[in-house]
Amino acid sequence: EPEVTQTPSHQVTQMGQEVILRCVPISNHLYFYWYRQILGQKVEFLVSFYNNEISEKSEIFDDQFSVERPDGSNFTLKIRSTKLEDSAMYFCASRDRGTSGANVLTFGAGSRLTVL
Amino acid sequence: AQSVAQPEDQVNVAEGNPLTVKCTYSVSGNPYLFWYVQYPNRGLQFLLKYITGDNLVKGSYGFEAEFNKSQTSFHLKKPSALVSDSALYFCAVRDVSLRSGNTGKLIFGQGTTLQVKP
């Protein structure tokens, strides 16, 4: 079964450092998402991406965050200058075109970011 | 904005007994509802969805969910729980924003930990 893959599985970084989290969505999917889950809390939407541009972003997704699909297969989330509160599990998801709204998001296993 | 609520942080059941994990929703328009499961150190796995049609939706691993419009609920159920069902369960709703339209974004509930004891 096709899956979304994420790397790294765990990254530890110092506050103020830049971090790039990578995702390889399912190959025929066209819509891409990043979510995060702070330990013990709910899964929160960060950003959606379609047709090489951001289609929606949340209040969490401020100027420190950016996304990119550099080569048609990878989908990356960059945090420019990490803060302690960015420590969380970051999930990438993708879905295909299909009937609008009815499609299932397929999630990766997540990248755990620890900011010290 | 659309939202879902899961009123129970944790549900405990004995193996072999029926289980219910509760979810209520608040939407404008027709709801598109989903259940996902998260095992320890894993991503979210899709269980089932309600878009339209029969109120009882069947999904993976023997799970089903009942859509109840009058009670605005979408409770997850299974007739006979297994120890391996122990996990974190999330209810979700498709969100459509006034500014961005339908981007396929899901809004998740707080999650309910299901503990099935042998």
CSV table of C-alpha atoms in Angstrom, one decimal:
chain,number,residue,atom,x,y,z
A,1,GLU,CA,0.0,0.0,0.0
A,2,PRO,CA,1.4,3.4,-0.9
A,3,GLU,CA,2.5,5.5,2.0
A,4,VAL,CA,3.7,8.9,3.0
A,5,THR,CA,7.3,8.9,4.3
A,6,GLN,CA,8.9,11.4,6.5
A,7,THR,CA,12.5,12.2,7.5
A,8,PRO,CA,14.0,12.5,10.0
A,9,SER,CA,12.0,10.5,12.5
A,10,HIS,CA,13.5,12.5,15.3
A,11,GLN,CA,15.6,15.7,15.3
A,12,VAL,CA,17.1,17.5,18.2
A,13,THR,CA,18.2,21.0,17.7
A,14,GLN,CA,19.3,24.1,19.6
A,15,MET,CA,16.9,27.1,20.0
A,16,GLY,CA,17.4,29.5,17.1
A,17,GLN,CA,18.6,26.9,14.6
A,18,GLU,CA,16.9,26.3,11.3
A,19,VAL,CA,15.3,22.9,10.8
A,20,ILE,CA,14.0,21.3,7.6
A,21,LEU,CA,11.6,18.4,7.8
A,22,ARG,CA,11.1,16.3,4.7
A,23,CYS,CA,8.2,14.4,3.4
A,24,VAL,CA,7.6,12.3,0.3
A,25,PRO,CA,3.9,12.2,-0.4
A,26,ILE,CA,2.1,9.5,-2.3
A,27,SER,CA,3.1,9.8,-5.9
A,28,ASN,CA,-0.2,10.6,-7.6
A,29,HIS,CA,-1.4,12.9,-4.8
A,30,LEU,CA,-1.9,16.6,-5.5
A,31,TYR,CA,-2.7,18.1,-2.1
A,32,PHE,CA,-0.3,18.3,0.7
A,33,TYR,CA,-0.5,19.2,4.4
A,34,TRP,CA,1.5,19.7,7.5
A,35,TYR,CA,0.1,19.2,10.9
A,36,ARG,CA,1.7,19.2,14.3
A,37,GLN,CA,1.0,17.6,17.6
A,38,ILE,CA,2.5,18.9,20.8
A,39,LEU,CA,2.9,16.1,23.3
A,40,GLY,CA,-0.4,15.2,24.9
A,41,GLN,CA,-2.3,17.7,22.9
A,42,LYS,CA,-4.5,17.7,19.8
A,43,VAL,CA,-3.4,17.5,16.2
A,44,GLU,CA,-3.2,21.0,14.8
A,45,PHE,CA,-3.4,22.1,11.2
A,46,LEU,CA,-0.4,24.2,10.0
A,47,VAL,CA,-0.7,24.6,6.2
A,48,SER,CA,-2.1,23.1,3.0
A,49,PHE,CA,-0.4,23.2,-0.4
A,50,TYR,CA,-1.7,22.7,-3.9
A,51,ASN,CA,-0.5,23.6,-7.3
A,52,ASN,CA,2.9,24.8,-6.0
A,53,GLU,CA,1.4,27.3,-3.6
A,54,ILE,CA,0.0,27.6,-0.1
A,55,SER,CA,-3.8,27.2,-0.3
A,56,GLU,CA,-4.4,27.8,3.4
A,57,LYS,CA,-2.4,28.4,6.6
A,58,SER,CA,-3.2,28.6,10.3
A,59,GLU,CA,-2.3,31.3,12.8
A,60,ILE,CA,0.5,29.0,14.0
A,61,PHE,CA,2.1,29.1,10.5
A,62,ASP,CA,3.9,32.5,11.0
A,63,ASP,CA,6.9,34.0,9.2
A,64,GLN,CA,9.2,31.5,10.8
A,65,PHE,CA,7.6,28.7,8.8
A,66,SER,CA,7.8,28.0,5.1
A,67,VAL,CA,7.0,25.1,2.8
A,68,GLU,CA,8.4,24.0,-0.5
A,69,ARG,CA,8.0,21.3,-3.1
A,70,PRO,CA,11.5,21.7,-4.6
A,71,ASP,CA,11.6,18.8,-7.0
A,72,GLY,CA,8.1,17.4,-7.7
A,73,SER,CA,8.4,14.6,-5.1
A,74,ASN,CA,9.6,16.1,-1.8
A,75,PHE,CA,7.5,18.4,0.3
A,76,THR,CA,9.4,20.2,3.0
A,77,LEU,CA,8.6,22.2,6.1
A,78,LYS,CA,11.3,24.7,7.2
A,79,ILE,CA,11.4,26.4,10.5
A,80,ARG,CA,13.7,29.3,10.2
A,81,SER,CA,14.7,30.0,13.9
A,82,THR,CA,13.3,27.3,16.2
A,83,LYS,CA,11.8,28.2,19.6
A,84,LEU,CA,11.3,25.9,22.5
A,85,GLU,CA,7.5,25.8,21.8
A,86,ASP,CA,8.2,24.4,18.4
A,87,SER,CA,8.9,21.0,20.0
A,88,ALA,CA,6.3,18.7,18.7
A,89,MET,CA,5.6,15.8,16.4
A,90,TYR,CA,5.1,17.1,12.8
A,91,PHE,CA,2.9,15.1,10.5
A,92,CYS,CA,2.9,15.4,6.7
A,93,ALA,CA,-0.3,14.3,4.8
A,94,SER,CA,-1.4,14.1,1.2
A,95,ARG,CA,-4.5,13.3,-0.7
A,96,ASP,CA,-5.5,12.8,-4.3
A,97,ARG,CA,-7.8,15.0,-6.5
A,98,GLY,CA,-11.0,12.9,-6.5
A,99,THR,CA,-14.3,14.3,-5.3
A,100,SER,CA,-13.7,17.5,-3.5
A,101,GLY,CA,-13.8,17.2,0.3
A,102,ALA,CA,-14.5,13.4,0.4
A,103,ASN,CA,-10.9,12.3,0.1
A,104,VAL,CA,-9.0,10.8,2.9
A,105,LEU,CA,-5.8,12.3,4.1
A,106,THR,CA,-2.9,9.8,4.3
A,107,PHE,CA,-0.5,10.7,7.0
A,108,GLY,CA,3.2,9.9,7.5
A,109,ALA,CA,4.6,8.5,10.7
A,110,GLY,CA,5.8,11.9,11.8
A,111,SER,CA,9.0,13.7,12.6
A,112,ARG,CA,9.6,14.4,16.3
A,113,LEU,CA,11.3,17.8,16.8
A,114,THR,CA,12.9,18.5,20.1
A,115,VAL,CA,14.2,22.1,20.6
A,116,LEU,CA,16.6,22.5,23.5
B,1,ALA,CA,-15.6,27.3,11.5
B,2,GLN,CA,-16.3,23.6,11.8
B,3,SER,CA,-15.3,21.7,15.0
B,4,VAL,CA,-15.5,18.4,16.7
B,5,ALA,CA,-15.4,17.5,20.3
B,6,GLN,CA,-14.5,14.3,22.0
B,7,PRO,CA,-15.9,14.5,25.6
B,8,GLU,CA,-13.8,11.6,27.0
B,9,ASP,CA,-10.1,11.8,27.5
B,10,GLN,CA,-10.0,8.0,28.1
B,11,VAL,CA,-12.3,5.0,27.6
B,12,ASN,CA,-11.6,1.7,29.4
B,13,VAL,CA,-13.2,-1.5,28.3
B,14,ALA,CA,-12.7,-5.2,28.9
B,15,GLU,CA,-11.6,-7.3,26.0
B,16,GLY,CA,-14.7,-8.8,24.3
B,17,ASN,CA,-17.0,-6.1,25.4
B,18,PRO,CA,-18.5,-3.5,23.0
B,19,LEU,CA,-16.8,-0.2,22.9
B,20,THR,CA,-17.9,3.4,22.1
B,21,VAL,CA,-15.8,6.4,21.6
B,22,LYS,CA,-17.9,9.6,21.4
B,23,CYS,CA,-17.6,12.5,19.0
B,24,THR,CA,-19.9,15.5,18.5
B,25,TYR,CA,-19.6,18.0,15.7
B,26,SER,CA,-20.5,21.5,14.9
B,27,VAL,CA,-20.7,22.4,11.2
B,28,SER,CA,-22.4,24.8,8.8
B,29,GLY,CA,-23.7,22.7,5.9
B,30,ASN,CA,-23.3,19.0,5.4
B,31,PRO,CA,-20.7,17.4,7.6
B,32,TYR,CA,-17.8,15.3,6.2
B,33,LEU,CA,-16.7,13.3,9.2
B,34,PHE,CA,-13.7,11.0,9.8
B,35,TRP,CA,-12.2,8.7,12.4
B,36,TYR,CA,-8.4,8.2,12.6
B,37,VAL,CA,-6.4,6.0,15.0
B,38,GLN,CA,-2.9,6.6,16.3
B,39,TYR,CA,-0.8,3.8,17.7
B,40,PRO,CA,2.2,4.7,19.9
B,41,ASN,CA,5.0,6.4,17.9
B,42,ARG,CA,3.0,6.1,14.6
B,43,GLY,CA,1.1,8.4,12.3
B,44,LEU,CA,-2.6,8.7,12.1
B,45,GLN,CA,-4.3,5.9,10.2
B,46,PHE,CA,-7.7,6.3,8.5
B,47,LEU,CA,-10.5,4.2,9.9
B,48,LEU,CA,-13.7,5.4,8.3
B,49,LYS,CA,-15.6,8.4,7.0
B,50,TYR,CA,-19.1,9.6,6.6
B,51,ILE,CA,-19.9,11.8,3.6
B,52,THR,CA,-23.5,10.9,2.7
B,53,GLY,CA,-25.8,7.9,2.6
B,54,ASP,CA,-26.3,5.3,5.3
B,55,ASN,CA,-26.0,6.6,8.8
B,56,LEU,CA,-24.0,3.5,9.9
B,57,VAL,CA,-20.6,3.5,8.3
B,58,LYS,CA,-18.3,0.5,8.4
B,59,GLY,CA,-14.5,0.8,8.4
B,60,SER,CA,-11.2,-0.9,9.0
B,61,TYR,CA,-10.5,-3.5,11.8
B,62,GLY,CA,-14.2,-4.1,12.5
B,63,PHE,CA,-14.9,-0.5,13.5
B,64,GLU,CA,-18.1,1.3,12.6
B,65,ALA,CA,-19.5,4.7,13.3
B,66,GLU,CA,-23.1,6.0,13.5
B,67,PHE,CA,-23.9,9.4,12.1
B,68,ASN,CA,-26.8,11.0,14.1
B,69,LYS,CA,-27.9,14.3,12.6
B,70,SER,CA,-30.3,15.3,15.4
B,71,GLN,CA,-27.7,14.7,18.1
B,72,THR,CA,-24.9,16.0,15.9
B,73,SER,CA,-22.9,13.0,16.8
B,74,PHE,CA,-20.6,10.5,15.1
B,75,HIS,CA,-19.7,7.9,17.7
B,76,LEU,CA,-17.1,5.2,16.9
B,77,LYS,CA,-18.2,1.7,17.9
B,78,LYS,CA,-17.0,-1.9,17.8
B,79,PRO,CA,-19.0,-4.9,18.9
B,80,SER,CA,-16.1,-6.7,20.6
B,81,ALA,CA,-13.0,-4.9,21.7
B,82,LEU,CA,-9.5,-6.4,21.3
B,83,VAL,CA,-6.5,-5.6,23.4
B,84,SER,CA,-4.8,-4.5,20.2
B,85,ASP,CA,-7.4,-1.8,19.7
B,86,SER,CA,-5.8,0.1,22.5
B,87,ALA,CA,-4.7,3.4,20.9
B,88,LEU,CA,-5.5,7.1,20.6
B,89,TYR,CA,-8.6,7.8,18.5
B,90,PHE,CA,-9.3,11.1,16.7
B,91,CYS,CA,-12.5,12.3,15.3
B,92,ALA,CA,-12.2,14.9,12.5
B,93,VAL,CA,-14.3,17.1,10.3
B,94,ARG,CA,-13.6,18.7,6.9
B,95,ASP,CA,-13.2,22.4,7.4
B,96,VAL,CA,-14.2,24.9,4.7
B,97,SER,CA,-13.0,28.4,5.4
B,98,LEU,CA,-14.6,31.6,4.1
B,99,ARG,CA,-11.3,32.9,2.8
B,100,SER,CA,-9.7,29.8,1.3
B,101,GLY,CA,-12.7,27.7,0.4
B,102,ASN,CA,-12.4,23.9,0.5
B,103,THR,CA,-8.7,22.9,0.8
B,104,GLY,CA,-9.5,19.4,2.1
B,105,LYS,CA,-8.2,20.4,5.5
B,106,LEU,CA,-9.4,18.4,8.5
B,107,ILE,CA,-10.0,19.7,12.0
B,108,PHE,CA,-9.3,17.1,14.7
B,109,GLY,CA,-10.8,16.6,18.1
B,110,GLN,CA,-8.7,16.4,21.2
B,111,GLY,CA,-8.4,12.6,21.0
B,112,THR,CA,-9.6,9.8,23.2
B,113,THR,CA,-7.3,7.1,24.6
B,114,LEU,CA,-8.9,3.7,24.4
B,115,GLN,CA,-7.6,1.2,26.8
B,116,VAL,CA,-8.7,-2.4,26.4
B,117,LYS,CA,-7.9,-4.7,29.3
B,118,PRO,CA,-7.5,-8.5,28.9
